[in-house]
PDB file of C-alpha atoms in Angstrom:
ATOM      1  CA  UNK W   1     -22.809  36.272   8.253  1.00 49.00           C
ATOM      2  CA  UNK W   2     -22.044  32.772   7.166  1.00 51.00           C
ATOM      3  CA  UNK W   3     -18.515  33.494   6.301  1.00 54.00           C
ATOM      4  CA  UNK W   4     -16.962  33.543   9.334  1.00 54.00           C
ATOM      5  CA  UNK W   5     -19.153  30.589  10.301  1.00 55.00           C
ATOM      6  CA  UNK W   6     -17.929  28.846   8.058  1.00 54.00           C
ATOM      7  CA  UNK W   7     -14.756  30.361   8.384  1.00 55.00           C
ATOM      8  CA  UNK W   8     -14.877  29.221  12.539  1.00 54.00           C
ATOM      9  CA  UNK W   9     -15.622  25.197  11.165  1.00 51.00           C
ATOM     10  CA  UNK W  10     -13.243  25.196   8.841  1.00 51.00           C
ATOM     11  CA  UNK W  11     -10.685  26.525  12.604  1.00 52.00           C
ATOM     12  CA  UNK W  12     -11.619  23.892  14.030  1.00 61.00           C
ATOM     13  CA  UNK W  13     -11.377  20.920  11.475  1.00 63.00           C
ATOM     14  CA  UNK W  14      -8.452  21.691  11.508  1.00 69.00           C
ATOM     15  CA  UNK W  15      -7.691  20.779  15.183  1.00 80.00           C
ATOM     16  CA  UNK W  16      -9.081  17.412  15.244  1.00 84.00           C
ATOM     17  CA  UNK W  17      -6.422  15.074  17.189  1.00 89.00           C
ATOM     18  CA  UNK W  18      -4.486  12.793  14.890  1.00 87.00           C
ATOM     19  CA  UNK W  19      -6.344   9.460  15.871  1.00 91.00           C
ATOM     20  CA  UNK W  20      -9.604  11.286  14.336  1.00 91.00           C
ATOM     21  CA  UNK W  21      -8.367  11.819  11.215  1.00 90.00           C
ATOM     22  CA  UNK W  22      -6.391   8.834  11.226  1.00 93.00           C
ATOM     23  CA  UNK W  23      -9.980   6.864  11.859  1.00 93.00           C
ATOM     24  CA  UNK W  24     -11.697   9.354   8.884  1.00 91.00           C
ATOM     25  CA  UNK W  25      -9.199   7.810   6.437  1.00 93.00           C
ATOM     26  CA  UNK W  26      -8.766   4.636   6.946  1.00 93.00           C
ATOM     27  CA  UNK W  27     -12.371   4.679   6.263  1.00 93.00           C
ATOM     28  CA  UNK W  28     -11.771   5.394   2.528  1.00 93.00           C
ATOM     29  CA  UNK W  29     -10.773   3.147  -0.032  1.00 93.00           C
ATOM     30  CA  UNK W  30      -7.229   2.492  -1.033  1.00 95.00           C
ATOM     31  CA  UNK W  31      -6.902   4.017  -5.111  1.00 93.00           C
ATOM     32  CA  UNK W  32      -5.728   6.963  -6.366  1.00 92.00           C
ATOM     33  CA  UNK W  33      -8.432   8.653  -5.248  1.00 94.00           C
ATOM     34  CA  UNK W  34      -6.576   9.274  -2.058  1.00 94.00           C
ATOM     35  CA  UNK W  35      -4.041  11.548  -3.529  1.00 93.00           C
ATOM     36  CA  UNK W  36      -6.949  13.735  -4.780  1.00 93.00           C
ATOM     37  CA  UNK W  37      -7.822  13.406  -0.377  1.00 93.00           C
ATOM     38  CA  UNK W  38      -4.201  14.549   0.567  1.00 93.00           C
ATOM     39  CA  UNK W  39      -4.521  17.668  -1.736  1.00 91.00           C
ATOM     40  CA  UNK W  40      -7.489  18.336  -0.576  1.00 90.00           C
ATOM     41  CA  UNK W  41      -6.728  19.362   2.473  1.00 85.00           C
ATOM     42  CA  UNK W  42      -3.080  19.904   3.315  1.00 85.00           C
ATOM     43  CA  UNK W  43      -2.922  20.681   6.800  1.00 85.00           C
ATOM     44  CA  UNK W  44      -5.489  17.743   7.755  1.00 87.00           C
ATOM     45  CA  UNK W  45      -4.344  14.455   4.962  1.00 91.00           C
ATOM     46  CA  UNK W  46      -2.209  14.903   3.281  1.00 92.00           C
ATOM     47  CA  UNK W  47       0.862  14.042   5.749  1.00 92.00           C
ATOM     48  CA  UNK W  48      -0.550  10.942   6.464  1.00 93.00           C
ATOM     49  CA  UNK W  49      -1.875   9.488   3.301  1.00 95.00           C
ATOM     50  CA  UNK W  50       1.824  10.966   1.150  1.00 95.00           C
ATOM     51  CA  UNK W  51       4.651  10.676   3.729  1.00 93.00           C
ATOM     52  CA  UNK W  52       3.391   7.228   6.321  1.00 94.00           C
ATOM     53  CA  UNK W  53       4.239   4.138   5.177  1.00 93.00           C
ATOM     54  CA  UNK W  54       3.929   2.906   8.084  1.00 93.00           C
ATOM     55  CA  UNK W  55      -0.668   4.325   8.410  1.00 95.00           C
ATOM     56  CA  UNK W  56      -0.621   2.948   4.848  1.00 95.00           C
ATOM     57  CA  UNK W  57       0.349  -0.536   6.465  1.00 94.00           C
ATOM     58  CA  UNK W  58      -2.352   0.064   9.017  1.00 94.00           C
ATOM     59  CA  UNK W  59      -5.125   1.537   6.725  1.00 95.00           C
ATOM     60  CA  UNK W  60      -4.461  -1.543   4.605  1.00 94.00           C
ATOM     61  CA  UNK W  61      -5.144  -4.192   7.799  1.00 92.00           C
ATOM     62  CA  UNK W  62      -8.063  -1.849   8.420  1.00 92.00           C
ATOM     63  CA  UNK W  63      -9.622  -2.997   5.465  1.00 91.00           C
ATOM     64  CA  UNK W  64      -9.201  -6.254   5.732  1.00 90.00           C
ATOM     65  CA  UNK W  65      -9.999  -6.966   8.990  1.00 90.00           C
ATOM     66  CA  UNK W  66     -13.512  -5.392   8.315  1.00 89.00           C
ATOM     67  CA  UNK W  67     -14.044  -7.642   5.901  1.00 89.00           C
ATOM     68  CA  UNK W  68     -14.866 -11.535   6.824  1.00 83.00           C
ATOM     69  CA  UNK W  69     -14.065 -12.492   3.263  1.00 88.00           C
ATOM     70  CA  UNK W  70      -9.887 -10.801   2.946  1.00 86.00           C
ATOM     71  CA  UNK W  71      -8.491 -14.597   4.446  1.00 82.00           C
ATOM     72  CA  UNK W  72      -5.475 -13.001   2.847  1.00 83.00           C
ATOM     73  CA  UNK W  73      -3.921 -10.359   2.136  1.00 85.00           C
ATOM     74  CA  UNK W  74      -4.008 -11.212  -1.423  1.00 82.00           C
ATOM     75  CA  UNK W  75      -8.030 -11.369  -1.557  1.00 85.00           C
ATOM     76  CA  UNK W  76      -7.827  -7.685   0.180  1.00 88.00           C
ATOM     77  CA  UNK W  77      -5.615  -6.813  -3.190  1.00 87.00           C
ATOM     78  CA  UNK W  78      -7.141  -9.204  -5.535  1.00 86.00           C
ATOM     79  CA  UNK W  79     -10.616  -7.444  -4.470  1.00 89.00           C
ATOM     80  CA  UNK W  80      -8.831  -3.637  -4.216  1.00 90.00           C
ATOM     81  CA  UNK W  81      -8.088  -4.477  -8.051  1.00 89.00           C
ATOM     82  CA  UNK W  82      -4.637  -2.847  -6.811  1.00 88.00           C
ATOM     83  CA  UNK W  83      -2.721  -4.206  -9.197  1.00 83.00           C
ATOM     84  CA  UNK W  84      -0.781  -2.250 -12.412  1.00 84.00           C
ATOM     85  CA  UNK W  85      -1.642   0.750 -13.540  1.00 87.00           C
ATOM     86  CA  UNK W  86      -4.053   1.650  -9.779  1.00 89.00           C
ATOM     87  CA  UNK W  87      -1.681   0.519  -8.107  1.00 89.00           C
ATOM     88  CA  UNK W  88       1.431   2.102  -9.619  1.00 88.00           C
ATOM     89  CA  UNK W  89      -1.366   5.455  -9.703  1.00 92.00           C
ATOM     90  CA  UNK W  90      -0.944   5.306  -5.220  1.00 94.00           C
ATOM     91  CA  UNK W  91       1.159   7.745  -2.885  1.00 94.00           C
ATOM     92  CA  UNK W  92       4.428   6.403  -2.502  1.00 91.00           C
ATOM     93  CA  UNK W  93       4.018   5.936   0.493  1.00 93.00           C
ATOM     94  CA  UNK W  94       0.806   3.027   0.145  1.00 95.00           C
ATOM     95  CA  UNK W  95       3.385   1.670  -2.534  1.00 92.00           C
ATOM     96  CA  UNK W  96       5.704   1.173  -0.398  1.00 91.00           C
ATOM     97  CA  UNK W  97       3.570   0.197   2.546  1.00 92.00           C
ATOM     98  CA  UNK W  98       1.952  -2.771   1.286  1.00 91.00           C
ATOM     99  CA  UNK W  99       4.951  -4.734  -0.445  1.00 87.00           C
ATOM    100  CA  UNK W 100       5.639  -4.735   3.264  1.00 89.00           C
ATOM    101  CA  UNK W 101       2.869  -6.506   3.921  1.00 89.00           C
ATOM    102  CA  UNK W 102       3.021  -8.158   0.916  1.00 84.00           C
ATOM    103  CA  UNK W 103       7.174  -9.085   1.343  1.00 82.00           C
ATOM    104  CA  UNK W 104       5.429 -10.073   5.137  1.00 83.00           C
ATOM    105  CA  UNK W 105       2.844 -12.409   4.087  1.00 81.00           C
ATOM    106  CA  UNK W 106       2.633 -16.252   3.448  1.00 76.00           C
ATOM    107  CA  UNK W 107       2.476 -17.182  -0.457  1.00 65.00           C
ATOM    108  CA  UNK W 108      -0.540 -17.316  -1.873  1.00 61.00           C
ATOM    109  CA  UNK W 109      -2.780 -20.854  -1.211  1.00 59.00           C
ATOM    110  CA  UNK W 110      -2.824 -21.934  -5.242  1.00 56.00           C
ATOM    111  CA  UNK W 111       0.267 -19.596  -6.571  1.00 58.00           C
ATOM    112  CA  UNK W 112       2.270 -22.606  -7.700  1.00 56.00           C
ATOM    113  CA  UNK W 113      -1.228 -23.935  -9.767  1.00 58.00           C
ATOM    114  CA  UNK W 114      -1.680 -20.848 -11.642  1.00 56.00           C
ATOM    115  CA  UNK W 115       0.410 -20.343 -14.807  1.00 56.00           C
ATOM    116  CA  UNK W 116      -0.268 -17.013 -16.017  1.00 55.00           C
ATOM    117  CA  UNK W 117       1.396 -14.432 -14.467  1.00 50.00           C
ATOM    118  CA  UNK W 118      -1.771 -11.734 -15.245  1.00 49.00           C
ATOM    119  CA  UNK W 119      -3.403 -14.084 -12.546  1.00 50.00           C
ATOM    120  CA  UNK W 120      -0.976 -14.622  -9.916  1.00 51.00           C
ATOM    121  CA  UNK W 121      -1.236 -13.284  -7.716  1.00 47.00           C
ATOM    122  CA  UNK W 122       1.933 -13.630  -5.922  1.00 50.00           C
ATOM    123  CA  UNK W 123       3.709 -12.421  -9.846  1.00 58.00           C
ATOM    124  CA  UNK W 124       5.992  -9.625  -8.724  1.00 64.00           C
ATOM    125  CA  UNK W 125       4.474  -7.583 -12.342  1.00 69.00           C
ATOM    126  CA  UNK W 126       1.602  -6.804 -10.987  1.00 74.00           C
ATOM    127  CA  UNK W 127       3.641  -4.235  -7.737  1.00 77.00           C
ATOM    128  CA  UNK W 128       5.294  -1.818 -11.165  1.00 77.00           C
ATOM    129  CA  UNK W 129       7.584   0.201  -9.727  1.00 83.00           C
ATOM    130  CA  UNK W 130      10.081   2.402 -11.684  1.00 86.00           C
ATOM    131  CA  UNK W 131      13.307   1.664 -10.810  1.00 89.00           C
ATOM    132  CA  UNK W 132      13.782   4.704  -8.923  1.00 89.00           C
ATOM    133  CA  UNK W 133      11.336   3.730  -6.946  1.00 87.00           C
ATOM    134  CA  UNK W 134      12.154   0.495  -6.157  1.00 87.00           C
ATOM    135  CA  UNK W 135      15.489   1.778  -5.517  1.00 90.00           C
ATOM    136  CA  UNK W 136      13.862   4.292  -2.783  1.00 89.00           C
ATOM    137  CA  UNK W 137      10.788   1.370  -1.599  1.00 88.00           C
ATOM    138  CA  UNK W 138      14.148  -0.574  -0.577  1.00 88.00           C
ATOM    139  CA  UNK W 139      15.668   2.018   1.361  1.00 90.00           C
ATOM    140  CA  UNK W 140      13.059   2.267   3.201  1.00 89.00           C
ATOM    141  CA  UNK W 141      11.985  -1.197   3.742  1.00 88.00           C
ATOM    142  CA  UNK W 142      15.973  -1.096   5.203  1.00 88.00           C
ATOM    143  CA  UNK W 143      15.448   1.140   7.736  1.00 87.00           C
ATOM    144  CA  UNK W 144      12.579   0.065   9.381  1.00 83.00           C
ATOM    145  CA  UNK W 145      13.591  -3.043  11.907  1.00 83.00           C
ATOM    146  CA  UNK W 146       9.732  -4.388  12.467  1.00 81.00           C
ATOM    147  CA  UNK W 147       9.744  -5.611   8.220  1.00 84.00           C
ATOM    148  CA  UNK W 148      11.852  -8.306   7.883  1.00 85.00           C
ATOM    149  CA  UNK W 149      13.164  -8.204   4.708  1.00 83.00           C
ATOM    150  CA  UNK W 150      14.439 -11.714   3.985  1.00 85.00           C
ATOM    151  CA  UNK W 151      11.395 -13.110   4.610  1.00 84.00           C
ATOM    152  CA  UNK W 152       9.075 -15.311   2.487  1.00 81.00           C
ATOM    153  CA  UNK W 153      12.838 -16.937   1.119  1.00 82.00           C
ATOM    154  CA  UNK W 154      13.753 -13.066  -0.026  1.00 85.00           C
ATOM    155  CA  UNK W 155      10.257 -11.400  -2.005  1.00 82.00           C
ATOM    156  CA  UNK W 156      12.189  -8.497  -1.939  1.00 84.00           C
ATOM    157  CA  UNK W 157      15.197  -9.614  -3.515  1.00 84.00           C
ATOM    158  CA  UNK W 158      13.482 -12.622  -5.676  1.00 82.00           C
ATOM    159  CA  UNK W 159      11.706 -10.040  -7.209  1.00 81.00           C
ATOM    160  CA  UNK W 160      13.737  -6.679  -7.613  1.00 84.00           C
ATOM    161  CA  UNK W 161      15.643  -8.827  -9.463  1.00 84.00           C
ATOM    162  CA  UNK W 162      13.242 -10.602 -11.592  1.00 80.00           C
ATOM    163  CA  UNK W 163      12.333  -6.890 -12.647  1.00 82.00           C
ATOM    164  CA  UNK W 164      15.684  -5.993 -13.306  1.00 85.00           C
ATOM    165  CA  UNK W 165      15.538  -3.098 -10.601  1.00 86.00           C
ATOM    166  CA  UNK W 166      19.583  -4.058  -9.834  1.00 85.00           C
ATOM    167  CA  UNK W 167      20.005  -1.246  -8.634  1.00 88.00           C
ATOM    168  CA  UNK W 168      17.317  -1.995  -6.009  1.00 85.00           C
ATOM    169  CA  UNK W 169      19.011  -5.568  -5.653  1.00 84.00           C
ATOM    170  CA  UNK W 170      22.561  -3.892  -4.735  1.00 83.00           C
TER     171      UNK W 170
END
């Protein structure tokens, strides 16, 4: 009897409206654990977490709005420690979504005062890409009409060029 009840509950969960599923995921922190959530319930979360770049952007903005102390995107990324290996472990859709937000964000208020790239939140090395992923990311961003890839003095292309991702720049 208990098994039949669990199957009924599972069937109901799989029929949740997309808005509810989005609200649930938007409450989660943006970490490498998102990939585990996507794989734990493929029918509910996989497409949203692993393939929906626009949702990743919405998720990042929702976290920012819920935390008043985070005045800029740079504050959010620093507080969540989204850089280096932590960035590289995120699902590709989230890495692209975060980069989309990065290239649209105004410069970090004190970027010019920081001499070390380890502490400068604006420095491209904090968000590394493999050559192939950089190319996919640039192609995806080019296809999104709402993203001006030339914003912030061509930040996307400057960062890709500085990090040696010349195929992505082309």
